[in-house]
Coordinates of C-alpha atoms in Angstrom, one line a residue:
M15 CA 66.4 32.1 -3.6
T16 CA 63.8 33.9 -1.5
L17 CA 61.6 34.5 -4.5
A18 CA 61.8 30.8 -5.4
V19 CA 60.7 29.8 -1.9
G20 CA 57.9 32.3 -2.0
A21 CA 56.7 31.0 -5.4
T22 CA 56.8 27.5 -4.0
K23 CA 54.6 28.5 -1.1
Q24 CA 51.9 30.0 -3.3
R25 CA 51.1 26.8 -5.1
P26 CA 49.7 24.9 -2.2
S27 CA 47.9 28.0 -0.9
R28 CA 46.2 28.3 -4.3
K29 CA 45.2 24.6 -4.3
N30 CA 43.9 25.0 -0.7
Y31 CA 42.0 28.0 -1.8
F32 CA 40.0 26.0 -4.4
E33 CA 39.6 23.1 -2.0
R34 CA 38.2 25.5 0.6
L35 CA 35.9 27.1 -2.0
F36 CA 34.7 23.9 -3.8
G37 CA 35.5 21.1 -1.4
P38 CA 38.4 18.7 -1.1
D39 CA 37.0 16.3 -3.7
W40 CA 35.6 18.8 -6.1
K41 CA 37.5 17.7 -9.2
V42 CA 36.6 14.0 -9.0
G43 CA 33.1 14.8 -7.7
Q44 CA 32.1 17.1 -10.5
L45 CA 33.5 14.6 -13.0
F46 CA 31.4 11.8 -11.6
V47 CA 28.2 13.8 -11.5
L48 CA 28.6 15.6 -14.8
P49 CA 26.8 13.0 -17.0
M50 CA 23.8 13.0 -14.6
V51 CA 23.7 16.8 -14.5
L52 CA 23.8 17.1 -18.3
I53 CA 20.8 14.7 -18.6
M54 CA 18.9 16.5 -15.9
A55 CA 19.6 19.9 -17.5
L56 CA 19.0 19.0 -21.2
L57 CA 16.1 16.6 -20.9
I58 CA 14.3 17.7 -17.7
F59 CA 14.9 21.2 -16.6
W60 CA 15.3 22.9 -20.0
P61 CA 12.1 21.2 -21.5
F62 CA 10.4 22.1 -18.2
V63 CA 11.4 25.8 -18.3
N64 CA 10.6 25.9 -22.1
A65 CA 7.2 24.4 -21.5
I66 CA 6.4 27.3 -19.1
F67 CA 6.8 29.7 -21.9
I68 CA 4.9 27.6 -24.4
S69 CA 2.0 27.4 -21.9
T70 CA 1.5 31.1 -22.4
T71 CA 1.0 30.7 -26.2
S72 CA -1.9 29.5 -28.4
F73 CA -1.9 28.2 -32.0
N74 CA -4.2 29.8 -34.5
Y75 CA -5.4 27.2 -37.1
L76 CA -6.6 29.9 -39.5
T77 CA -3.3 31.8 -39.8
G78 CA -0.9 29.0 -38.8
E79 CA 0.7 31.3 -36.2
T80 CA 1.5 30.9 -32.6
N81 CA 0.5 33.9 -30.5
S82 CA 1.4 34.9 -27.0
V83 CA -1.7 35.0 -24.7
G84 CA -0.1 35.5 -21.3
L85 CA -1.8 33.7 -18.5
R86 CA -5.1 33.4 -20.4
N87 CA -4.7 29.6 -20.9
Y88 CA -4.5 29.2 -17.2
Q89 CA -7.4 31.6 -16.5
R90 CA -9.7 29.8 -19.0
L91 CA -9.2 26.5 -17.2
W92 CA -11.3 27.5 -14.2
T93 CA -14.3 28.2 -16.3
N94 CA -13.8 25.2 -18.6
S95 CA -16.3 22.4 -17.8
D96 CA -14.1 19.7 -19.2
F97 CA -11.1 20.7 -17.0
L98 CA -13.3 21.0 -13.9
L99 CA -14.8 17.6 -14.5
S100 CA -11.3 16.1 -15.1
M101 CA -10.0 17.5 -11.9
Q102 CA -13.1 16.2 -10.0
N103 CA -12.5 12.8 -11.5
T104 CA -8.8 12.9 -10.6
I105 CA -9.5 13.8 -7.0
V106 CA -12.1 11.0 -6.6
F107 CA -9.8 8.5 -8.3
T108 CA -6.9 9.4 -6.1
F109 CA -8.8 9.6 -2.8
W110 CA -10.5 6.2 -3.0
S111 CA -7.4 4.5 -4.6
L112 CA -5.2 5.6 -1.8
L113 CA -7.7 4.7 0.9
Y114 CA -8.2 1.2 -0.3
K115 CA -4.5 0.6 -1.1
F116 CA -3.5 1.7 2.4
V117 CA -6.1 -0.3 4.3
I118 CA -5.5 -3.5 2.2
G119 CA -1.7 -3.0 2.0
M120 CA -1.4 -2.5 5.8
S121 CA -3.6 -5.5 6.5
V122 CA -1.6 -7.7 4.2
A123 CA 1.7 -6.4 5.6
L124 CA 0.6 -7.1 9.2
I125 CA -0.4 -10.7 8.2
L126 CA 2.8 -11.4 6.3
N127 CA 4.9 -10.0 9.1
S128 CA 3.4 -12.6 11.5
R129 CA 3.9 -16.3 11.9
L130 CA 2.4 -17.8 8.8
P131 CA 2.5 -21.1 6.8
F132 CA 3.9 -20.8 3.3
R133 CA 4.9 -17.2 4.0
S134 CA 7.5 -16.9 1.2
L135 CA 5.0 -18.3 -1.3
L136 CA 2.2 -16.0 -0.2
S137 CA 4.5 -13.0 -0.2
G138 CA 5.6 -13.8 -3.8
I139 CA 2.0 -14.0 -4.9
M140 CA 1.1 -10.7 -3.3
L141 CA 3.9 -8.9 -5.1
L142 CA 3.0 -10.3 -8.6
P143 CA 0.9 -7.3 -9.8
W144 CA 3.9 -5.0 -9.3
I145 CA 6.0 -6.7 -12.0
V146 CA 3.2 -7.0 -14.6
P147 CA 3.4 -4.4 -17.4
E148 CA 0.7 -1.7 -17.3
I149 CA -0.7 -2.8 -20.7
V150 CA -1.0 -6.4 -19.5
T151 CA -2.9 -5.2 -16.4
A152 CA -5.3 -3.1 -18.5
L153 CA -6.0 -5.8 -21.1
A154 CA -6.5 -8.5 -18.4
W155 CA -9.0 -6.5 -16.4
K156 CA -10.7 -5.2 -19.5
S157 CA -11.2 -8.8 -20.5
I158 CA -12.5 -9.7 -17.1
Y159 CA -14.9 -6.8 -17.1
D160 CA -16.2 -7.5 -20.6
P161 CA -20.0 -7.8 -20.3
M162 CA -20.2 -10.6 -22.9
F163 CA -17.0 -12.6 -22.8
G164 CA -15.6 -11.6 -19.4
G165 CA -15.3 -13.6 -16.2
L166 CA -16.7 -11.2 -13.6
N167 CA -20.4 -11.2 -14.6
P168 CA -20.7 -15.0 -14.6
I169 CA -19.2 -15.3 -11.1
L170 CA -21.5 -12.6 -9.6
Q171 CA -24.5 -14.1 -11.4
G172 CA -23.6 -17.5 -10.1
V173 CA -23.6 -16.4 -6.5
G174 CA -26.7 -14.3 -6.9
I175 CA -25.2 -10.8 -6.4
I176 CA -26.4 -9.6 -9.8
D177 CA -29.3 -10.9 -12.0
R178 CA -28.0 -9.6 -15.4
P179 CA -24.6 -8.8 -17.0
L180 CA -23.3 -5.4 -16.2
G181 CA -21.2 -3.0 -18.4
W182 CA -18.5 -2.3 -15.9
L183 CA -16.5 0.0 -18.2
S184 CA -19.4 1.2 -20.4
D185 CA -21.7 2.5 -17.6
P186 CA -20.8 6.0 -16.5
N187 CA -21.9 5.2 -12.9
M188 CA -19.6 2.1 -12.7
A189 CA -16.6 2.9 -14.8
M190 CA -14.8 5.0 -12.2
G191 CA -15.2 2.4 -9.5
S192 CA -14.0 -0.3 -11.9
I193 CA -10.7 1.5 -12.8
I194 CA -10.2 2.4 -9.1
S195 CA -10.3 -1.4 -8.4
V196 CA -7.7 -2.1 -11.0
N197 CA -5.4 0.7 -9.7
V198 CA -5.8 -0.8 -6.2
W199 CA -4.8 -4.2 -7.6
K200 CA -1.8 -2.8 -9.2
G201 CA -0.7 -0.7 -6.2
I202 CA -1.1 -3.2 -3.4
P203 CA 2.4 -4.6 -3.8
F204 CA 4.0 -1.2 -3.4
Y205 CA 2.3 -0.7 0.0
V206 CA 3.0 -4.2 1.1
L207 CA 6.7 -4.0 0.3
L208 CA 7.3 -0.7 2.0
L209 CA 5.0 -1.2 5.0
L210 CA 6.5 -4.7 5.5
A211 CA 9.9 -3.3 5.6
G212 CA 8.8 -0.7 8.2
L213 CA 7.1 -3.4 10.3
K214 CA 10.4 -5.4 10.5
A215 CA 12.1 -2.3 12.0
V216 CA 9.5 -1.9 14.8
D217 CA 11.0 -2.4 18.2
R218 CA 9.7 -5.8 19.5
E219 CA 10.6 -4.9 23.0
Q220 CA 8.1 -2.0 23.0
I221 CA 5.3 -4.3 21.8
E222 CA 6.2 -6.9 24.4
A223 CA 6.2 -4.2 27.1
A224 CA 2.7 -3.0 26.0
Q225 CA 1.5 -6.6 26.1
V226 CA 2.8 -7.0 29.7
D227 CA 1.0 -3.8 30.6
G228 CA -2.3 -5.5 29.5
A229 CA -2.7 -3.8 26.1
N230 CA -4.6 -5.9 23.6
A231 CA -3.7 -6.4 19.9
V232 CA -5.7 -3.3 18.7
E233 CA -4.2 -1.1 21.4
R234 CA -0.7 -2.3 20.7
F235 CA -1.2 -1.6 17.0
R236 CA -2.7 1.8 17.6
H237 CA -0.2 3.1 20.2
V238 CA 3.0 1.2 19.4
T239 CA 3.1 0.0 15.8
L240 CA 1.5 2.9 14.0
P241 CA 3.7 5.6 15.7
S242 CA 6.8 3.5 14.8
L243 CA 5.6 3.4 11.2
R244 CA 4.9 7.2 10.9
Y245 CA 7.9 7.9 8.7
V246 CA 7.3 5.0 6.4
I247 CA 3.6 5.7 6.1
V248 CA 4.1 9.3 5.2
V249 CA 6.7 8.5 2.6
T250 CA 4.5 5.7 1.1
M251 CA 1.4 7.8 1.0
L252 CA 3.1 10.8 -0.5
L253 CA 4.8 8.7 -3.2
S254 CA 1.5 6.9 -3.9
F255 CA -0.4 10.2 -4.1
I256 CA 2.0 11.7 -6.6
S257 CA 1.9 8.6 -8.7
T258 CA -1.9 8.0 -8.5
F259 CA -2.9 11.7 -9.0
N260 CA -0.8 11.7 -12.2
Q261 CA -2.0 8.4 -13.5
F262 CA -2.4 8.1 -17.2
G263 CA -1.8 4.6 -18.6
L264 CA -4.4 2.4 -16.9
P265 CA -7.4 4.8 -17.3
F266 CA -6.4 5.6 -20.8
L267 CA -5.9 2.0 -21.9
M268 CA -9.1 0.8 -20.2
T269 CA -11.6 3.5 -21.0
G270 CA -9.8 6.3 -22.9
G271 CA -11.4 8.7 -20.5
G272 CA -15.0 7.5 -21.2
P273 CA -17.8 6.8 -21.1
S274 CA -19.0 10.4 -21.5
G275 CA -15.9 11.7 -19.7
A276 CA -16.7 9.7 -16.5
T277 CA -13.0 8.5 -16.1
K278 CA -11.3 11.4 -17.9
L279 CA -8.5 12.4 -15.6
Y280 CA -6.6 15.7 -16.0
S281 CA -3.6 13.8 -17.5
I282 CA -5.8 12.3 -20.3
L283 CA -7.3 15.8 -21.0
A284 CA -3.8 17.3 -21.3
Y285 CA -2.8 14.6 -23.7
E286 CA -5.9 15.0 -25.9
K287 CA -5.4 18.8 -26.0
A288 CA -1.6 18.9 -26.6
I289 CA -0.9 15.8 -28.7
G290 CA -4.4 15.0 -30.1
S291 CA -5.4 18.6 -31.0
L292 CA -1.8 20.0 -31.3
Q293 CA -2.7 22.8 -28.9
Y294 CA 0.5 22.7 -27.0
G295 CA -0.1 25.9 -25.0
P296 CA -3.5 24.9 -23.5
G297 CA -2.3 21.3 -23.1
I298 CA 0.7 22.3 -21.1
A299 CA -1.4 24.7 -19.1
I300 CA -3.6 21.8 -18.1
A301 CA -0.6 19.6 -17.1
F302 CA 1.0 22.5 -15.2
S303 CA -2.1 23.5 -13.4
V304 CA -1.2 20.9 -10.7
A305 CA 2.4 21.9 -10.5
P306 CA 2.0 24.0 -7.3
L307 CA 0.4 21.0 -5.6
M308 CA 3.1 18.7 -6.8
A309 CA 5.8 21.2 -5.7
I310 CA 4.4 21.3 -2.1
L311 CA 4.1 17.5 -1.9
I312 CA 7.6 17.0 -3.4
W313 CA 9.0 19.5 -0.9
L314 CA 7.4 17.7 2.0
L315 CA 8.5 14.3 0.7
A316 CA 12.1 15.6 0.2
R317 CA 12.2 16.7 3.9
F318 CA 11.2 13.2 5.0
M319 CA 13.3 11.3 2.6
R320 CA 16.4 13.4 3.4
H321 CA 15.7 13.7 7.1
D322 CA 19.0 12.0 8.0
D323 CA 21.3 13.6 5.4
K324 CA 23.6 16.1 7.1
R325 CA 26.1 16.6 4.3
D326 CA 26.7 19.9 2.6
G327 CA 25.0 21.9 5.2
G328 CA 22.3 19.3 6.0
F329 CA 19.2 20.3 7.9
D330 CA 19.1 22.5 10.9
A331 CA 18.3 20.8 14.1
R332 CA 15.5 23.3 14.7
P333 CA 12.1 22.2 13.4
G334 CA 11.3 23.8 10.1
L335 CA 8.0 24.6 8.4
A336 CA 7.7 21.0 7.1
D337 CA 8.3 19.6 10.6
R338 CA 5.7 22.0 12.1
L339 CA 3.2 21.1 9.4
V340 CA 3.7 17.4 10.0
A341 CA 3.5 17.9 13.8
L342 CA 0.2 19.8 13.4
G343 CA -1.1 17.3 11.0
G344 CA 0.0 14.5 13.3
K345 CA -2.2 15.8 16.1
G346 CA -5.2 15.9 13.9
V347 CA -4.4 12.4 12.7
N348 CA -4.1 11.1 16.2
V349 CA -7.5 12.5 17.1
L350 CA -9.0 10.8 13.9
L351 CA -7.3 7.5 14.7
D352 CA -8.6 7.6 18.3
I353 CA -12.2 8.0 16.9
V354 CA -11.7 5.2 14.3
F355 CA -10.0 2.7 16.7
W356 CA -12.5 3.3 19.6
P357 CA -15.3 1.1 18.1
I358 CA -12.7 -1.4 16.8
N359 CA -11.2 -1.8 20.2
L360 CA -14.6 -2.0 21.8
A361 CA -15.7 -4.7 19.4
F362 CA -12.4 -6.6 19.9
T363 CA -12.7 -6.5 23.7
G364 CA -16.4 -7.6 23.4
F365 CA -15.4 -10.5 21.1
G366 CA -12.7 -11.6 23.6
A367 CA -15.3 -11.6 26.4
L368 CA -17.7 -13.7 24.3
V369 CA -15.0 -16.2 23.5
G370 CA -14.2 -16.4 27.2
Q371 CA -17.9 -17.2 28.0
L372 CA -17.9 -19.9 25.3
R373 CA -14.8 -21.5 26.7
R374 CA -16.3 -21.5 30.2
A375 CA -19.5 -23.0 28.8
T376 CA -17.5 -25.9 27.3
G377 CA -15.6 -26.5 30.5
R378 CA -12.3 -25.0 29.2
P379 CA -10.4 -22.4 31.4
A380 CA -11.3 -18.8 30.5
T381 CA -8.9 -17.0 32.7
R382 CA -6.7 -15.9 29.8
P383 CA -8.1 -13.6 27.1
L384 CA -8.3 -14.2 23.4
T385 CA -5.1 -12.4 22.8
S386 CA -3.1 -14.8 25.0
T387 CA -0.1 -16.6 23.5
A388 CA -1.8 -20.0 23.8
V389 CA -4.9 -19.1 21.9
R390 CA -2.8 -17.3 19.2
R391 CA -0.7 -20.4 18.7
E392 CA -3.9 -22.5 18.3
L393 CA -5.8 -20.3 15.9
G394 CA -3.4 -17.6 14.7
P395 CA -1.5 -18.9 11.6
W396 CA -4.5 -20.5 9.8
L397 CA -6.9 -17.7 10.8
R398 CA -4.5 -15.2 9.2
V399 CA -4.3 -17.3 6.1
L400 CA -8.1 -17.3 6.0
L401 CA -8.1 -13.5 6.4
L402 CA -5.6 -13.3 3.6
L403 CA -7.6 -15.6 1.2
P404 CA -10.0 -12.9 -0.3
V405 CA -7.0 -10.7 -1.1
L406 CA -5.1 -13.6 -2.6
I407 CA -8.0 -14.5 -4.9
F408 CA -8.3 -10.8 -5.9
V409 CA -4.6 -10.7 -6.7
A410 CA -4.3 -14.1 -8.4
F411 CA -7.5 -14.3 -10.5
P412 CA -6.3 -12.0 -13.3
F413 CA -3.3 -14.3 -13.9
Y414 CA -5.5 -17.4 -13.9
W415 CA -7.8 -15.6 -16.4
I416 CA -4.9 -14.6 -18.7
V417 CA -3.6 -18.2 -18.9
T418 CA -6.9 -19.9 -19.4
T419 CA -8.1 -17.4 -22.0
S420 CA -4.9 -17.7 -24.0
L421 CA -5.4 -21.5 -24.2
K422 CA -8.9 -21.2 -25.7
T423 CA -9.8 -21.1 -29.4
T424 CA -11.6 -18.0 -30.7
E425 CA -14.8 -20.1 -31.0
Q426 CA -14.6 -21.1 -27.4
I427 CA -14.3 -17.5 -26.3
S428 CA -17.0 -16.1 -28.6
Q429 CA -19.5 -18.9 -27.8
R430 CA -18.7 -18.7 -24.1
E431 CA -18.0 -22.4 -23.8
S432 CA -16.3 -23.5 -20.6
I433 CA -15.7 -20.0 -19.4
F434 CA -13.2 -20.8 -16.6
W435 CA -11.3 -23.7 -18.3
P436 CA -10.3 -24.3 -21.9
Q437 CA -11.9 -27.5 -23.4
P438 CA -9.7 -28.5 -25.1
A439 CA -6.6 -26.4 -24.4
T440 CA -4.8 -25.2 -27.5
L441 CA -1.8 -23.1 -28.5
E442 CA -3.6 -21.7 -31.5
Q443 CA -3.6 -18.1 -30.1
Y444 CA 0.2 -18.2 -29.6
R445 CA 0.8 -19.5 -33.1
S446 CA -1.4 -16.8 -34.6
L447 CA 0.2 -14.1 -32.5
V448 CA 3.7 -15.0 -33.7
Q449 CA 2.9 -15.7 -37.3
D450 CA 0.2 -13.1 -38.0
T451 CA 1.4 -10.0 -36.1
P452 CA 4.8 -8.2 -35.6
F453 CA 4.9 -9.5 -32.0
L454 CA 8.5 -10.7 -32.3
T455 CA 9.6 -7.4 -33.7
W456 CA 8.0 -5.6 -30.8
L457 CA 9.7 -8.0 -28.4
L458 CA 13.1 -7.3 -29.9
N459 CA 12.4 -3.5 -29.9
S460 CA 11.5 -3.7 -26.2
A461 CA 14.6 -5.7 -25.4
F462 CA 16.9 -3.4 -27.2
V463 CA 15.4 -0.1 -25.9
S464 CA 15.1 -1.5 -22.3
A465 CA 18.7 -2.9 -22.2
A466 CA 20.3 0.2 -23.7
A467 CA 18.4 2.6 -21.4
T468 CA 19.2 0.4 -18.4
I469 CA 22.9 0.2 -19.1
I470 CA 23.1 4.0 -19.5
S471 CA 21.0 4.8 -16.4
V472 CA 22.7 2.3 -14.0
S473 CA 26.2 3.2 -15.1
L474 CA 25.7 6.9 -14.7
A475 CA 23.7 6.4 -11.5
A476 CA 26.5 4.4 -9.9
L477 CA 29.0 7.2 -10.6
A478 CA 26.6 9.9 -9.3
A479 CA 25.5 8.0 -6.2
Y480 CA 29.1 7.4 -5.2
A481 CA 30.0 11.0 -5.6
L482 CA 27.0 12.2 -3.7
T483 CA 27.6 9.9 -0.8
R484 CA 31.4 9.6 -0.5
L485 CA 32.9 12.8 -2.0
R486 CA 32.9 16.2 -0.4
F487 CA 32.3 19.0 -2.8
R488 CA 30.2 22.1 -2.9
G489 CA 26.7 21.6 -4.3
A490 CA 26.4 17.9 -3.3
G491 CA 23.5 18.5 -1.1
V492 CA 21.7 20.7 -3.7
L493 CA 22.3 18.1 -6.3
T494 CA 20.8 15.4 -4.0
T495 CA 17.7 17.5 -3.5
L496 CA 17.4 18.2 -7.2
L497 CA 17.8 14.5 -7.9
L498 CA 14.9 13.7 -5.6
I499 CA 12.7 16.4 -7.2
T500 CA 13.5 14.9 -10.6
Y501 CA 12.7 11.4 -9.3
L502 CA 9.4 12.6 -8.0
L503 CA 8.5 14.7 -11.1
P504 CA 5.5 13.1 -12.8
G505 CA 5.8 12.0 -16.4
T506 CA 2.6 13.8 -17.2
L507 CA 4.4 17.1 -16.7
L508 CA 7.3 16.1 -19.0
F509 CA 5.9 14.2 -22.0
I510 CA 4.6 17.3 -23.8
P511 CA 7.7 19.5 -23.6
L512 CA 9.9 16.4 -24.3
Y513 CA 7.9 15.7 -27.4
Q514 CA 8.6 19.2 -28.7
T515 CA 12.3 18.9 -27.7
L516 CA 12.7 15.6 -29.5
N517 CA 10.8 16.9 -32.5
S518 CA 13.2 19.8 -32.8
M519 CA 16.2 17.5 -32.5
G520 CA 14.8 15.3 -35.3
I521 CA 14.8 12.1 -33.4
I522 CA 11.0 11.8 -32.8
N523 CA 9.7 8.4 -33.9
T524 CA 13.0 6.7 -33.4
H525 CA 14.4 4.3 -30.8
T526 CA 16.9 7.0 -29.9
A527 CA 14.0 9.1 -28.6
L528 CA 13.2 6.4 -26.0
I529 CA 16.8 5.6 -25.1
V530 CA 17.6 9.2 -24.3
T531 CA 14.3 9.9 -22.5
Y532 CA 14.0 6.8 -20.4
P533 CA 16.9 7.8 -18.2
T534 CA 14.8 10.9 -17.1
F535 CA 12.9 8.5 -14.8
L536 CA 15.3 5.6 -14.5
L537 CA 18.5 7.6 -13.6
P538 CA 17.1 9.5 -10.6
F539 CA 15.5 6.5 -8.9
A540 CA 18.6 4.3 -9.6
T541 CA 20.9 7.0 -8.1
W542 CA 18.7 7.5 -5.0
V543 CA 18.6 3.7 -4.3
L544 CA 22.3 3.3 -4.8
M545 CA 23.0 6.2 -2.5
G546 CA 21.3 4.2 0.3
Y547 CA 23.5 1.2 -0.4
F548 CA 26.8 3.2 -0.6
R549 CA 26.0 4.8 2.7
S550 CA 25.8 1.3 4.3
I551 CA 29.3 0.3 3.1
P552 CA 32.0 1.0 5.8
V553 CA 33.9 4.1 4.9
E554 CA 37.0 2.8 6.7
L555 CA 37.7 0.5 3.7
E556 CA 38.0 3.4 1.4
E557 CA 40.0 5.5 3.9
A558 CA 42.5 2.6 4.1
A559 CA 42.9 2.5 0.4
L560 CA 43.4 6.2 0.2
I561 CA 46.2 6.0 2.7
D562 CA 47.8 3.3 0.5
G563 CA 47.8 5.8 -2.4
A564 CA 44.7 4.5 -4.4
S565 CA 42.8 7.0 -6.5
R566 CA 39.1 7.6 -6.1
L567 CA 38.4 6.0 -9.4
Y568 CA 40.3 2.9 -8.4
I569 CA 38.5 2.7 -5.1
F570 CA 35.1 3.1 -6.8
W571 CA 35.9 0.3 -9.4
R572 CA 37.8 -2.2 -7.2
I573 CA 36.3 -1.8 -3.7
T574 CA 32.9 0.0 -3.7
L575 CA 31.3 -1.6 -6.8
P576 CA 32.1 -5.3 -5.8
L577 CA 30.7 -4.7 -2.3
A578 CA 27.6 -3.1 -3.9
A579 CA 27.0 -6.0 -6.3
P580 CA 23.6 -6.9 -4.8
A581 CA 22.6 -3.2 -5.1
I582 CA 23.7 -3.0 -8.7
L583 CA 21.7 -6.1 -9.5
S584 CA 18.7 -4.8 -7.7
V585 CA 18.7 -1.5 -9.4
T586 CA 19.4 -3.0 -12.8
L587 CA 16.4 -5.3 -12.5
F588 CA 14.2 -2.5 -11.4
A589 CA 15.3 -0.2 -14.1
F590 CA 14.9 -2.9 -16.8
T591 CA 11.4 -3.7 -15.4
N592 CA 10.4 0.0 -15.6
A593 CA 11.8 0.4 -19.1
W594 CA 10.2 -2.8 -20.3
N595 CA 6.8 -1.8 -18.9
E596 CA 6.9 1.9 -19.9
F597 CA 3.9 3.1 -21.9
L598 CA 3.4 6.9 -21.9
F599 CA 6.7 8.0 -23.6
A600 CA 6.6 5.1 -26.1
F601 CA 2.9 5.9 -26.9
V602 CA 3.6 9.6 -27.5
F603 CA 7.1 9.4 -29.2
I604 CA 6.7 6.3 -31.5
T605 CA 4.2 6.1 -34.4
S606 CA 5.8 3.6 -36.8
E607 CA 4.6 0.0 -36.4
S608 CA 8.1 -1.4 -36.9
L609 CA 9.5 0.7 -34.1
R610 CA 6.8 0.0 -31.5
T611 CA 7.7 -1.6 -28.1
L612 CA 5.6 -4.3 -26.6
P613 CA 3.2 -2.1 -24.6
I614 CA 2.3 0.0 -27.7
G615 CA 2.2 -3.1 -30.0
L616 CA -0.3 -4.8 -27.7
Q617 CA -2.4 -1.7 -27.6
S618 CA -2.5 -1.6 -31.4
L619 CA -4.0 -5.1 -31.6
V620 CA -7.2 -3.5 -30.4
V621 CA -8.9 -2.0 -33.5
G622 CA -12.1 -0.1 -32.6
D623 CA -14.5 -2.4 -30.8
I624 CA -12.8 -5.5 -32.1
L625 CA -11.0 -7.2 -29.2
P626 CA -9.2 -10.5 -30.1
W627 CA -9.2 -11.6 -26.5
G628 CA -7.4 -14.9 -27.0
K629 CA -4.5 -13.3 -28.9
L630 CA -4.4 -10.4 -26.5
M631 CA -4.1 -12.7 -23.5
A632 CA -1.4 -14.8 -25.2
A633 CA 0.5 -11.6 -25.9
S634 CA 0.0 -10.4 -22.3
L635 CA 1.4 -13.6 -20.9
L636 CA 4.5 -13.6 -23.2
T637 CA 5.1 -9.9 -22.3
A638 CA 5.0 -10.5 -18.6
V639 CA 7.1 -13.7 -18.6
P640 CA 10.6 -12.1 -19.1
V641 CA 10.1 -9.7 -16.2
A642 CA 8.6 -12.4 -14.1
V643 CA 11.6 -14.7 -14.7
L644 CA 14.0 -11.9 -13.7
Y645 CA 12.0 -11.0 -10.7
V646 CA 11.9 -14.6 -9.4
Y647 CA 15.6 -14.9 -10.0
A648 CA 16.5 -11.9 -7.8
Q649 CA 13.5 -11.4 -5.6
R650 CA 15.4 -10.9 -2.4
F651 CA 17.9 -8.4 -3.9
L652 CA 15.0 -6.4 -5.5
A653 CA 13.1 -6.2 -2.2
E654 CA 16.3 -5.3 -0.3
G655 CA 17.1 -2.6 -2.8
L656 CA 13.8 -0.9 -2.5
T657 CA 13.7 -0.9 1.2
V658 CA 17.3 0.1 1.9
G659 CA 17.6 2.7 -0.8
A660 CA 14.1 4.2 -1.2
V661 CA 12.9 4.0 2.4
K662 CA 16.0 4.3 4.6
G663 CA 18.1 6.3 2.1

């Protein structure tokens, strides 16, 4: 009898031992995150590690053998003129793109955050470039820049800025600036969306208190708004830097790295070396040459994006290296901002004094400055619309150009008749596109691949996000950090090792190759955004269900998912949009015409120097329509998903 009692006591003690070791929810937690872990391990970490070894090899064309060369591939880079030029181009492209995107994005966000007529409509227009596929962006701007049939030269000649047509993409001195402008156009919505979300969280009482103390608009922005936006600005800039520095699609589609290497970024050079020349070792070495920089940036960004996550050990309350670096950098930035804002504030104050003199001269009271409430109500809303107008034209013109060009005949385009309006309008380009090209096949391929990849990614992301936010098990914090690193890992570091992995699996040049690789960038982001939503759901609802005897799976399916329906919709739309627009993986992994997705199919319509602009613009419009319809249908859910999950999560 005593032995039986002793045996009975050992069972709970053993169970408690495993719970103390792995956490109280370790069984369910590991089951929920297992699919995500397998995808990350098999399609991200293993190819990444394998690529490191391949980067130390070189292929000999004469013997057909692959030889180990140690670190020689990396050493040769720093004496290779093509690599040094590509890095210089990448730095120039990144610096100016980020500068213009931040200045324009911040200005637009400030205007849209104020009292404004037609604010919803204007906000929708400003976010349009974000939903347009990369191939559509490239083709539209390539058409606008065309020296013979484009729309930019006639406009500039008409207003007297230039006296002859310019080769915007064919002149080595102008090509870089041209693609930077397109990258800025494409990136403005990202900055506007995140900065606008940050502005809505700024404490209005602090702004009003500064106004009562006599601070003008510039001083309030410099000393109240900017410090409140510090976290959002750092996250936005780091995310944008990682994306822009590793840009491949837009420059490749618009110039192919030319003319004369003027726009050849390091990502294009890595592709040419690895895929074009089948020199995998040197190609991977080029791609991995930026890995240390990316690692530092991802580490800093991880610190910021997980600053409020205390689970599984969390972060120490004491300031770490990242915090000290940010604090040190913040002091330098404050000094720089003081220097920049000093003349702006001086000019603003002088302008206010000038307006006061004019008001006195006209007999109107001038006791209140320009920044007073009365004057703002008189001039503010329409003045802000006027300030926003140039950006609106910049954003909207490519869409207008796509529509009008697609409604022209080939003769109207080639003879430059009625450049800015079709006379007469015709659907001939659409008929030719559908009947004479495999456009419908490409459309169905994109729909199938995007839907399959989205369903897989969102389903697995929901399970993983719930486990990482609600279940307590050892390793949850580490998995969250690895998830963020995976989310931030540039595609340019993965496409070469993934190509080799898929080739060895025998699924290269199949839709399966895209369906299994798209979750490598869809799953981490979807999981991260859903984690932000799940954290916002009151945990008391689940605790009550647990007391009533409900299992974790039942709670997830019956309680958490219904409450997170807006989040699921938001993430699904965003994942489908990214899969629909994806270019790099489809371009590298698919070669058969019958298997091409829309971005690759549209790119194949360009044969050498023959550019069927009418057909290309018709195809671009039809490619953008499905995503645009989905975006309009769920615009508020999509914006909420990005701001709650990506910024606050």
